[in-house]
mmCIF file of C-alpha atoms in Angstrom:
data_model
loop_
_atom_site.group_PDB
_atom_site.id
_atom_site.type_symbol
_atom_site.label_atom_id
_atom_site.label_comp_id
_atom_site.label_asym_id
_atom_site.label_seq_id
_atom_site.Cartn_x
_atom_site.Cartn_y
_atom_site.Cartn_z
ATOM 1 C CA MET Z 1 0.147 0.295 0.136
ATOM 2 C CA LYS Z 2 2.760 2.248 0.994
ATOM 3 C CA SER Z 3 4.501 1.613 -2.374
ATOM 4 C CA VAL Z 4 1.460 2.445 -4.498
ATOM 5 C CA LEU Z 5 0.639 5.832 -2.323
ATOM 6 C CA SER Z 6 4.541 6.723 -2.821
ATOM 7 C CA PHE Z 7 4.335 6.171 -6.665
ATOM 8 C CA VAL Z 8 1.294 8.185 -6.816
ATOM 9 C CA ILE Z 9 2.835 11.057 -4.548
ATOM 10 C CA ALA Z 10 5.677 10.827 -7.300
ATOM 11 C CA ILE Z 11 3.402 10.771 -10.298
ATOM 12 C CA GLY Z 12 1.687 14.128 -8.677
ATOM 13 C CA VAL Z 13 5.039 15.966 -8.147
ATOM 14 C CA SER Z 14 6.405 15.204 -11.171
ATOM 15 C CA ALA Z 15 3.223 16.602 -12.988
ATOM 16 C CA TYR Z 16 3.401 19.640 -10.789
ATOM 17 C CA MET Z 17 7.072 20.309 -11.423
ATOM 18 C CA GLN Z 18 6.473 19.727 -15.301
ATOM 19 C CA ALA Z 19 3.588 22.387 -15.053
ATOM 20 C CA GLN Z 20 5.736 24.809 -13.667
ATOM 21 C CA SER Z 21 8.506 24.272 -15.807
ATOM 22 C CA PRO Z 22 9.707 27.550 -18.489
ATOM 23 C CA ILE Z 23 9.123 26.418 -21.928
ATOM 24 C CA THR Z 24 11.850 26.923 -24.400
ATOM 25 C CA ILE Z 25 11.594 28.880 -27.529
ATOM 26 C CA VAL Z 26 12.981 27.785 -30.766
ATOM 27 C CA SER Z 27 13.165 28.979 -34.286
ATOM 28 C CA SER Z 28 10.342 26.678 -35.564
ATOM 29 C CA ASP Z 29 8.026 28.702 -33.068
ATOM 30 C CA LEU Z 30 8.626 31.826 -34.888
ATOM 31 C CA PRO Z 31 6.568 32.521 -38.151
ATOM 32 C CA ASP Z 32 7.496 30.373 -41.772
ATOM 33 C CA GLU Z 33 7.248 32.001 -45.017
ATOM 34 C CA GLY Z 34 3.675 32.166 -46.361
ATOM 35 C CA GLU Z 35 2.043 32.326 -42.719
ATOM 36 C CA SER Z 36 -0.268 34.666 -41.669
ATOM 37 C CA PHE Z 37 -1.783 36.022 -38.382
ATOM 38 C CA LEU Z 38 -4.802 38.080 -37.267
ATOM 39 C CA VAL Z 39 -3.725 40.126 -34.299
ATOM 40 C CA THR Z 40 -5.740 42.978 -32.421
ATOM 41 C CA ASN Z 41 -4.578 46.615 -31.111
ATOM 42 C CA ALA Z 42 -5.499 47.247 -27.985
ATOM 43 C CA SER Z 43 -6.007 50.734 -26.260
ATOM 44 C CA PRO Z 44 -2.732 51.775 -24.743
ATOM 45 C CA LEU Z 45 -4.816 53.812 -21.906
ATOM 46 C CA ILE Z 46 -3.876 50.938 -19.318
ATOM 47 C CA ALA Z 47 -1.523 50.679 -16.101
ATOM 48 C CA PHE Z 48 1.280 48.865 -16.640
ATOM 49 C CA ASP Z 49 4.042 48.207 -14.658
ATOM 50 C CA GLY Z 50 7.043 46.891 -16.390
ATOM 51 C CA THR Z 51 8.912 45.398 -13.702
ATOM 52 C CA ASP Z 52 6.226 42.893 -12.865
ATOM 53 C CA THR Z 53 7.928 39.751 -14.116
ATOM 54 C CA GLY Z 54 9.992 37.154 -12.595
ATOM 55 C CA PRO Z 55 9.602 33.132 -12.210
ATOM 56 C CA ASP Z 56 6.357 31.088 -12.351
ATOM 57 C CA HIS Z 57 4.751 34.530 -12.832
ATOM 58 C CA ASN Z 58 0.824 35.097 -13.940
ATOM 59 C CA TRP Z 59 0.327 38.256 -16.371
ATOM 60 C CA ASN Z 60 -3.456 39.109 -16.656
ATOM 61 C CA PHE Z 61 -4.178 41.559 -19.156
ATOM 62 C CA SER Z 62 -7.640 39.978 -19.874
ATOM 63 C CA THR Z 63 -9.052 43.280 -19.354
ATOM 64 C CA LEU Z 64 -7.492 45.231 -23.046
ATOM 65 C CA VAL Z 65 -9.684 46.893 -25.005
ATOM 66 C CA PRO Z 66 -9.787 46.250 -28.394
ATOM 67 C CA VAL Z 67 -9.513 48.795 -31.348
ATOM 68 C CA THR Z 68 -8.737 47.520 -34.407
ATOM 69 C CA GLN Z 69 -7.759 44.603 -36.035
ATOM 70 C CA ASP Z 70 -4.850 43.812 -39.008
ATOM 71 C CA THR Z 71 -3.586 40.643 -40.551
ATOM 72 C CA THR Z 72 0.544 40.182 -40.287
ATOM 73 C CA ASN Z 73 1.753 38.407 -43.080
ATOM 74 C CA TRP Z 74 5.245 36.915 -43.469
ATOM 75 C CA ILE Z 75 6.854 35.871 -46.966
ATOM 76 C CA ASP Z 76 9.993 35.129 -48.292
ATOM 77 C CA GLU Z 77 12.299 38.039 -48.623
ATOM 78 C CA ASN Z 78 13.015 37.464 -52.400
ATOM 79 C CA ASP Z 79 9.715 37.604 -52.873
ATOM 80 C CA THR Z 80 9.712 41.411 -52.043
ATOM 81 C CA ASN Z 81 10.531 44.427 -54.336
ATOM 82 C CA PRO Z 82 13.819 43.882 -56.378
ATOM 83 C CA ILE Z 83 14.844 46.895 -55.389
ATOM 84 C CA TYR Z 84 15.256 45.859 -51.968
ATOM 85 C CA PHE Z 85 17.573 42.885 -52.926
ATOM 86 C CA PHE Z 86 20.730 43.912 -50.846
ATOM 87 C CA LEU Z 87 18.549 43.179 -47.747
ATOM 88 C CA TRP Z 88 18.041 39.794 -48.870
ATOM 89 C CA PHE Z 89 21.498 39.131 -48.502
ATOM 90 C CA THR Z 90 21.275 39.426 -44.597
ATOM 91 C CA SER Z 91 17.759 38.490 -43.939
ATOM 92 C CA ASP Z 92 15.723 34.736 -44.145
ATOM 93 C CA ILE Z 93 12.060 36.429 -44.310
ATOM 94 C CA ALA Z 94 10.062 39.361 -44.368
ATOM 95 C CA GLU Z 95 7.461 41.059 -42.522
ATOM 96 C CA GLN Z 96 4.485 42.995 -44.076
ATOM 97 C CA SER Z 97 4.309 45.714 -41.406
ATOM 98 C CA VAL Z 98 0.634 46.692 -40.685
ATOM 99 C CA SER Z 99 1.967 50.292 -39.578
ATOM 100 C CA ASN Z 100 3.618 53.218 -41.262
ATOM 101 C CA ILE Z 101 7.185 54.975 -40.096
ATOM 102 C CA VAL Z 102 6.298 58.464 -38.969
ATOM 103 C CA ASN Z 103 8.146 61.303 -37.358
ATOM 104 C CA ASP Z 104 8.692 65.121 -37.874
ATOM 105 C CA PHE Z 105 11.388 64.530 -40.575
ATOM 106 C CA ILE Z 106 9.957 61.986 -42.915
ATOM 107 C CA THR Z 107 6.872 59.345 -43.722
ATOM 108 C CA ILE Z 108 7.529 55.682 -44.642
ATOM 109 C CA THR Z 109 4.804 53.529 -45.936
ATOM 110 C CA ASP Z 110 4.182 50.173 -47.559
ATOM 111 C CA VAL Z 111 6.764 48.921 -44.762
ATOM 112 C CA TYR Z 112 8.353 45.518 -44.825
ATOM 113 C CA ASN Z 113 10.755 44.322 -41.999
ATOM 114 C CA PHE Z 114 13.409 42.097 -42.608
ATOM 115 C CA TYR Z 115 14.647 39.766 -40.321
ATOM 116 C CA GLN Z 116 17.362 36.917 -39.946
ATOM 117 C CA LEU Z 117 15.525 33.522 -38.861
ATOM 118 C CA ASP Z 118 17.842 30.239 -38.910
ATOM 119 C CA ASN Z 119 18.558 27.866 -36.255
ATOM 120 C CA SER Z 120 20.474 29.700 -34.036
ATOM 121 C CA THR Z 121 19.153 33.539 -34.296
ATOM 122 C CA PHE Z 122 16.263 35.566 -34.961
ATOM 123 C CA ALA Z 123 17.947 39.365 -35.444
ATOM 124 C CA PHE Z 124 16.218 42.608 -37.209
ATOM 125 C CA ALA Z 125 18.237 42.982 -40.618
ATOM 126 C CA GLY Z 126 16.613 46.206 -41.903
ATOM 127 C CA PHE Z 127 13.738 47.433 -43.322
ATOM 128 C CA ALA Z 128 12.407 48.991 -46.295
ATOM 129 C CA GLY Z 129 9.449 51.083 -47.959
ATOM 130 C CA THR Z 130 7.856 54.056 -50.075
ATOM 131 C CA ILE Z 131 9.786 57.113 -49.094
ATOM 132 C CA ALA Z 132 7.791 60.314 -51.402
ATOM 133 C CA GLY Z 133 6.646 57.773 -53.745
ATOM 134 C CA ILE Z 134 10.052 55.719 -54.240
ATOM 135 C CA PRO Z 135 10.672 52.270 -52.991
ATOM 136 C CA PHE Z 136 13.601 52.890 -50.466
ATOM 137 C CA PRO Z 137 15.615 49.840 -48.894
ATOM 138 C CA ILE Z 138 17.480 50.824 -44.986
ATOM 139 C CA GLY Z 139 19.848 47.909 -44.000
ATOM 140 C CA TYR Z 140 21.414 47.869 -40.676
ATOM 141 C CA ASP Z 141 25.133 47.786 -40.374
ATOM 142 C CA ASP Z 142 25.106 44.561 -38.375
ATOM 143 C CA ASN Z 143 21.924 42.483 -37.656
ATOM 144 C CA GLU Z 144 20.297 43.658 -34.633
ATOM 145 C CA VAL Z 145 19.914 40.484 -32.406
ATOM 146 C CA ILE Z 146 16.473 40.019 -30.779
ATOM 147 C CA LEU Z 147 16.656 36.025 -29.644
ATOM 148 C CA ASN Z 148 19.183 33.480 -29.751
ATOM 149 C CA PHE Z 149 18.063 29.752 -30.015
ATOM 150 C CA PRO Z 150 17.262 28.146 -28.008
ATOM 151 C CA ALA Z 151 15.873 30.640 -25.824
ATOM 152 C CA ASP Z 152 15.286 29.880 -22.136
ATOM 153 C CA TYR Z 153 14.906 32.182 -19.100
ATOM 154 C CA GLY Z 154 17.304 34.126 -17.785
ATOM 155 C CA GLN Z 155 18.924 34.556 -21.508
ATOM 156 C CA ILE Z 156 20.642 38.090 -22.182
ATOM 157 C CA SER Z 157 22.119 39.370 -25.416
ATOM 158 C CA ASN Z 158 22.999 42.534 -26.481
ATOM 159 C CA SER Z 159 24.094 44.330 -29.835
ATOM 160 C CA ASN Z 160 24.765 47.772 -31.328
ATOM 161 C CA THR Z 161 24.256 48.814 -35.181
ATOM 162 C CA GLY Z 162 22.355 51.718 -37.006
ATOM 163 C CA PHE Z 163 22.540 52.980 -40.404
ATOM 164 C CA ASN Z 164 23.687 56.120 -42.295
ATOM 165 C CA ILE Z 165 21.403 56.908 -45.221
ATOM 166 C CA SER Z 166 20.796 60.200 -47.590
ATOM 167 C CA ILE Z 167 17.657 60.594 -49.246
ATOM 168 C CA PRO Z 168 16.930 62.897 -52.385
ATOM 169 C CA ASP Z 169 15.357 65.869 -51.329
ATOM 170 C CA ILE Z 170 14.722 65.517 -47.710
ATOM 171 C CA GLY Z 171 18.439 65.280 -46.537
ATOM 172 C CA GLY Z 172 20.204 62.533 -44.365
ATOM 173 C CA TRP Z 173 19.094 60.054 -41.541
ATOM 174 C CA ASN Z 174 21.939 58.649 -39.244
ATOM 175 C CA GLU Z 175 20.281 56.185 -36.478
ATOM 176 C CA SER Z 176 22.741 54.644 -33.554
ATOM 177 C CA ARG Z 177 21.034 51.849 -32.102
ATOM 178 C CA ASP Z 178 22.240 49.666 -28.678
ATOM 179 C CA ARG Z 179 19.810 46.957 -27.851
ATOM 180 C CA SER Z 180 19.991 45.131 -24.820
ATOM 181 C CA ASN Z 181 17.755 41.989 -24.407
ATOM 182 C CA GLU Z 182 16.808 39.575 -21.186
ATOM 183 C CA ILE Z 183 14.305 36.640 -20.644
ATOM 184 C CA ASP Z 184 13.083 38.172 -17.173
ATOM 185 C CA GLY Z 185 10.176 36.243 -16.260
ATOM 186 C CA TRP Z 186 8.115 32.860 -17.098
ATOM 187 C CA GLY Z 187 4.492 31.800 -16.424
ATOM 188 C CA GLN Z 188 1.077 32.330 -17.734
ATOM 189 C CA VAL Z 189 -0.322 35.503 -19.477
ATOM 190 C CA THR Z 190 -3.724 36.201 -20.051
ATOM 191 C CA THR Z 191 -5.273 38.033 -23.038
ATOM 192 C CA PRO Z 192 -8.692 38.646 -24.440
ATOM 193 C CA ALA Z 193 -7.905 35.948 -26.564
ATOM 194 C CA GLY Z 194 -6.732 33.153 -23.997
ATOM 195 C CA THR Z 195 -4.204 32.003 -21.582
ATOM 196 C CA TYR Z 196 -0.915 31.223 -22.611
ATOM 197 C CA ASP Z 197 2.362 28.992 -21.301
ATOM 198 C CA ALA Z 198 5.165 32.288 -21.996
ATOM 199 C CA LEU Z 199 8.143 33.744 -21.680
ATOM 200 C CA ARG Z 200 8.591 37.544 -21.493
ATOM 201 C CA LEU Z 201 11.383 38.822 -23.243
ATOM 202 C CA HIS Z 202 12.459 42.510 -22.390
ATOM 203 C CA SER Z 203 14.336 44.764 -24.569
ATOM 204 C CA VAL Z 204 15.704 48.027 -24.218
ATOM 205 C CA ILE Z 205 16.626 50.194 -27.205
ATOM 206 C CA ASN Z 206 18.629 53.430 -26.987
ATOM 207 C CA ILE Z 207 18.457 55.227 -30.179
ATOM 208 C CA ILE Z 208 19.988 58.378 -31.409
ATOM 209 C CA ASP Z 209 18.581 59.927 -34.701
ATOM 210 C CA THR Z 210 20.650 62.412 -36.268
ATOM 211 C CA PHE Z 211 18.478 64.376 -39.359
ATOM 212 C CA THR Z 212 20.308 66.601 -41.352
ATOM 213 C CA TYR Z 213 19.213 68.939 -44.285
ATOM 214 C CA ASP Z 214 21.397 71.273 -45.543
ATOM 215 C CA THR Z 215 23.076 73.174 -42.715
ATOM 216 C CA PHE Z 216 20.470 72.150 -40.102
ATOM 217 C CA VAL Z 217 20.787 69.426 -38.199
ATOM 218 C CA LEU Z 218 18.573 67.645 -35.401
ATOM 219 C CA PRO Z 219 19.840 65.205 -33.120
ATOM 220 C CA VAL Z 220 17.151 63.455 -31.620
ATOM 221 C CA ALA Z 221 17.641 60.448 -28.793
ATOM 222 C CA TYR Z 222 14.918 58.392 -26.850
ATOM 223 C CA THR Z 223 14.691 55.219 -25.249
ATOM 224 C CA THR Z 224 12.278 52.319 -26.465
ATOM 225 C CA ASN Z 225 11.144 48.994 -24.534
ATOM 226 C CA GLU Z 226 9.785 46.149 -25.776
ATOM 227 C CA TYR Z 227 7.847 43.891 -23.853
ATOM 228 C CA ARG Z 228 7.404 40.213 -25.652
ATOM 229 C CA TRP Z 229 5.308 37.575 -24.361
ATOM 230 C CA LEU Z 230 6.241 34.112 -26.290
ATOM 231 C CA SER Z 231 4.768 31.269 -26.642
ATOM 232 C CA LYS Z 232 5.344 27.643 -28.392
ATOM 233 C CA GLU Z 233 1.329 28.145 -29.207
ATOM 234 C CA THR Z 234 1.935 30.713 -32.125
ATOM 235 C CA GLY Z 235 4.353 32.225 -34.459
ATOM 236 C CA ILE Z 236 4.311 35.475 -32.896
ATOM 237 C CA PRO Z 237 4.238 36.980 -29.640
ATOM 238 C CA VAL Z 238 0.841 36.143 -28.145
ATOM 239 C CA LEU Z 239 1.148 40.015 -26.691
ATOM 240 C CA GLN Z 240 3.796 42.968 -27.419
ATOM 241 C CA ILE Z 241 3.618 45.976 -25.490
ATOM 242 C CA ASN Z 242 5.839 48.863 -26.674
ATOM 243 C CA THR Z 243 6.926 52.044 -24.850
ATOM 244 C CA GLN Z 244 9.064 55.322 -25.481
ATOM 245 C CA THR Z 245 11.074 57.198 -23.399
ATOM 246 C CA VAL Z 246 11.915 60.704 -23.986
ATOM 247 C CA LEU Z 247 13.131 63.196 -21.887
ATOM 248 C CA GLY Z 248 12.731 60.890 -18.986
ATOM 249 C CA VAL Z 249 9.121 60.169 -19.468
ATOM 250 C CA GLU Z 250 7.540 56.702 -20.353
ATOM 251 C CA THR Z 251 4.270 56.160 -22.159
ATOM 252 C CA ILE Z 252 2.786 53.151 -23.848
ATOM 253 C CA SER Z 253 3.231 53.349 -27.433
ATOM 254 C CA SER Z 254 1.257 50.142 -28.751
ATOM 255 C CA ILE Z 255 -0.112 47.457 -27.143
ATOM 256 C CA VAL Z 256 -0.858 44.207 -29.692
ATOM 257 C CA TYR Z 257 -2.071 40.772 -28.958
ATOM 258 C CA PHE Z 258 -2.382 37.770 -31.176
ATOM 259 C CA GLU Z 259 -5.681 36.571 -32.084
ATOM 260 C CA ASP Z 260 -4.887 33.362 -34.286
ATOM 261 C CA TYR Z 261 -3.774 31.595 -36.995
ATOM 262 C CA TYR Z 262 -5.687 33.562 -39.928
ATOM 263 C CA GLU Z 263 -8.696 31.489 -40.678
ATOM 264 C CA SER Z 264 -10.702 33.002 -43.496
ATOM 265 C CA ALA Z 265 -14.601 33.439 -43.687
ATOM 266 C CA ILE Z 266 -14.169 31.331 -46.777
ATOM 267 C CA SER Z 267 -12.504 28.179 -46.963
ATOM 268 C CA GLU Z 268 -9.719 27.513 -49.802
ATOM 269 C CA GLU Z 269 -10.666 24.738 -51.885
ATOM 270 C CA GLN Z 270 -10.107 22.891 -55.327
ATOM 271 C CA ASP Z 271 -12.584 20.974 -57.609
ATOM 272 C CA LEU Z 272 -10.377 18.306 -59.186
ATOM 273 C CA ASN Z 273 -11.519 19.342 -62.621
ATOM 274 C CA ASN Z 274 -9.824 22.849 -62.302
ATOM 275 C CA ASN Z 275 -6.493 23.947 -61.731
ATOM 276 C CA LEU Z 276 -6.011 27.585 -60.645
ATOM 277 C CA GLN Z 277 -2.587 28.906 -60.057
ATOM 278 C CA ILE Z 278 -1.738 32.656 -58.753
ATOM 279 C CA ALA Z 279 1.751 34.027 -59.121
ATOM 280 C CA GLN Z 280 2.810 35.284 -55.615
ATOM 281 C CA PRO Z 281 3.466 38.224 -54.459
ATOM 282 C CA VAL Z 282 0.536 40.008 -56.031
ATOM 283 C CA VAL Z 283 1.620 43.681 -57.003
ATOM 284 C CA ASN Z 284 -0.414 45.326 -59.378
ATOM 285 C CA GLU Z 285 -1.833 42.231 -61.470
ATOM 286 C CA ALA Z 286 -3.225 39.212 -60.434
ATOM 287 C CA MET Z 287 -1.299 36.828 -62.733
ATOM 288 C CA ILE Z 288 -3.637 33.709 -63.192
ATOM 289 C CA ASN Z 289 -3.308 30.571 -64.870
ATOM 290 C CA PHE Z 290 -6.043 28.183 -65.228
ATOM 291 C CA THR Z 291 -6.928 25.090 -66.614
ATOM 292 C CA ALA Z 292 -10.763 24.445 -67.564
ATOM 293 C CA THR Z 293 -12.174 21.139 -68.743
ATOM 294 C CA ALA Z 294 -15.142 23.099 -70.305
ATOM 295 C CA ALA Z 295 -15.445 26.337 -72.398
ATOM 296 C CA GLY Z 296 -17.906 29.247 -71.133
ATOM 297 C CA ASN Z 297 -18.369 31.975 -68.875
ATOM 298 C CA TYR Z 298 -16.305 32.143 -65.668
ATOM 299 C CA GLN Z 299 -16.737 34.758 -62.913
ATOM 300 C CA PHE Z 300 -13.802 35.715 -60.959
ATOM 301 C CA ARG Z 301 -14.467 36.888 -57.583
ATOM 302 C CA ILE Z 302 -12.047 38.491 -54.623
ATOM 303 C CA PHE Z 303 -12.917 38.524 -51.210
ATOM 304 C CA ASN Z 304 -11.012 39.644 -47.847
ATOM 305 C CA LEU Z 305 -10.576 37.729 -45.508
ATOM 306 C CA ASN Z 306 -13.826 38.549 -43.338
ATOM 307 C CA GLY Z 307 -15.334 36.987 -46.439
ATOM 308 C CA GLU Z 308 -16.576 40.366 -48.238
ATOM 309 C CA ILE Z 309 -16.610 40.504 -52.098
ATOM 310 C CA ILE Z 310 -13.765 43.140 -53.026
ATOM 311 C CA SER Z 311 -14.642 42.789 -57.192
ATOM 312 C CA THR Z 312 -16.067 40.549 -59.515
ATOM 313 C CA SER Z 313 -14.853 40.211 -62.936
ATOM 314 C CA ASP Z 314 -16.527 38.072 -65.802
ATOM 315 C CA VAL Z 315 -14.010 36.340 -68.142
ATOM 316 C CA ASN Z 316 -14.876 33.796 -71.473
ATOM 317 C CA ILE Z 317 -12.742 31.065 -70.870
ATOM 318 C CA SER Z 318 -11.761 28.588 -73.404
ATOM 319 C CA ILE Z 319 -10.675 24.857 -72.843
ATOM 320 C CA GLY Z 320 -7.253 24.346 -71.802
ATOM 321 C CA GLU Z 321 -4.590 26.406 -70.538
ATOM 322 C CA ASN Z 322 -5.567 30.115 -69.990
ATOM 323 C CA ARG Z 323 -3.931 32.937 -68.316
ATOM 324 C CA ILE Z 324 -5.984 35.646 -67.112
ATOM 325 C CA VAL Z 325 -4.936 39.154 -65.526
ATOM 326 C CA ILE Z 326 -6.944 40.743 -62.906
ATOM 327 C CA ASN Z 327 -5.952 44.595 -62.161
ATOM 328 C CA VAL Z 328 -5.712 44.366 -58.460
ATOM 329 C CA ASP Z 329 -3.637 48.206 -58.487
ATOM 330 C CA ALA Z 330 -6.279 49.615 -55.933
ATOM 331 C CA LEU Z 331 -6.234 46.874 -53.361
ATOM 332 C CA PRO Z 332 -4.346 47.823 -49.905
ATOM 333 C CA MET Z 333 -1.792 45.465 -48.900
ATOM 334 C CA GLY Z 334 -2.777 42.232 -47.539
ATOM 335 C CA THR Z 335 -4.080 38.847 -47.715
ATOM 336 C CA TYR Z 336 -7.045 37.969 -50.006
ATOM 337 C CA LEU Z 337 -8.962 35.109 -51.558
ATOM 338 C CA LEU Z 338 -9.674 34.821 -55.389
ATOM 339 C CA GLN Z 339 -12.710 32.479 -56.264
ATOM 340 C CA CYS Z 340 -13.580 30.920 -59.645
ATOM 341 C CA ASN Z 341 -17.071 29.425 -60.494
ATOM 342 C CA ASN Z 342 -18.325 28.426 -64.129
ATOM 343 C CA GLU Z 343 -22.064 28.117 -65.335
ATOM 344 C CA GLN Z 344 -21.985 24.374 -64.017
ATOM 345 C CA GLY Z 345 -21.371 25.361 -60.203
ATOM 346 C CA GLU Z 346 -17.609 23.900 -60.212
ATOM 347 C CA MET Z 347 -15.319 26.410 -57.597
ATOM 348 C CA ALA Z 348 -11.545 26.794 -57.101
ATOM 349 C CA THR Z 349 -10.654 29.256 -54.454
ATOM 350 C CA LYS Z 350 -6.727 30.483 -53.988
ATOM 351 C CA GLN Z 351 -5.512 32.577 -51.361
ATOM 352 C CA PHE Z 352 -3.192 35.378 -52.218
ATOM 353 C CA ILE Z 353 -0.626 37.941 -50.754
ATOM 354 C CA LYS Z 354 -0.718 41.591 -52.280
ATOM 355 C CA ILE Z 355 2.052 43.672 -51.397
ATOM 356 C CA ALA Z 356 3.347 47.208 -52.651
ATOM 357 C CA GLN Z 357 5.458 47.838 -55.985
#
């Protein structure tokens, strides 16, 4: 009887210890090319204490107030604008950013963040976007390390980098970056989307921006804090809170939490009698290769991921191989679904990613 009781206690202690153990993050826990994620931007008007962390910790953000939702898309870096090609040499994956870069000196739209992501390191390699209508790549002198793999509680790293660029008709922009990272907590974090086992990664980035135009020189120094809660159940942080400190005053600049891998309102399906392919990623025109077993009128409809029809095109299709071009220049960056229907009710649906030129 005693041996049975001892065995039961041992099992219970083992289960308790396992439940209380911190997770380990590896490179496969981060995004893969072609993945999309639904994220919610929450109101930054909350009470937040960045020092509230430690081992076996519970963070409760269940009362965050959602404001907007976005889709973050991750693609092969080689599928971005060829003008950004030199960033391809220092990166493995690109993120189609959901926000622009805006300051008193410059505005950058259609932003892509480029990352090194291999079995040993996750690091920021640079970014690119459109400045005054011109695609512009900005690469860091050295990749800025965010995580080393395997990433465990207590990991510390730091890196120094920056860039120095000249922008026609605008001036010069020099940035110096000093980043320190520490995984300073583990436990469970709760957001409106659920509760997750997580590591907390706290990054402090001291930044000095120097803007020049003719004889005008404007240096701006500030500190950005990034608080990421990382889970093995998601490819991106389940929660990220960013703050900025200027002249000793720290304010929350953004709160974003993970909702889910993006599941669209329409399932992607493929009828065996039809073959629908789309050249990816799509810029101004969707180039569609389509094999039809019957000639006739086909309807091509584009949906957003909420299931709303964005556009409809009727095309007369010949039997066999067809190439169809649909103008999507007016669509914002993001993920869409193209659905093809014929008069017999046969259907084919494919997902595509629209990027900026």
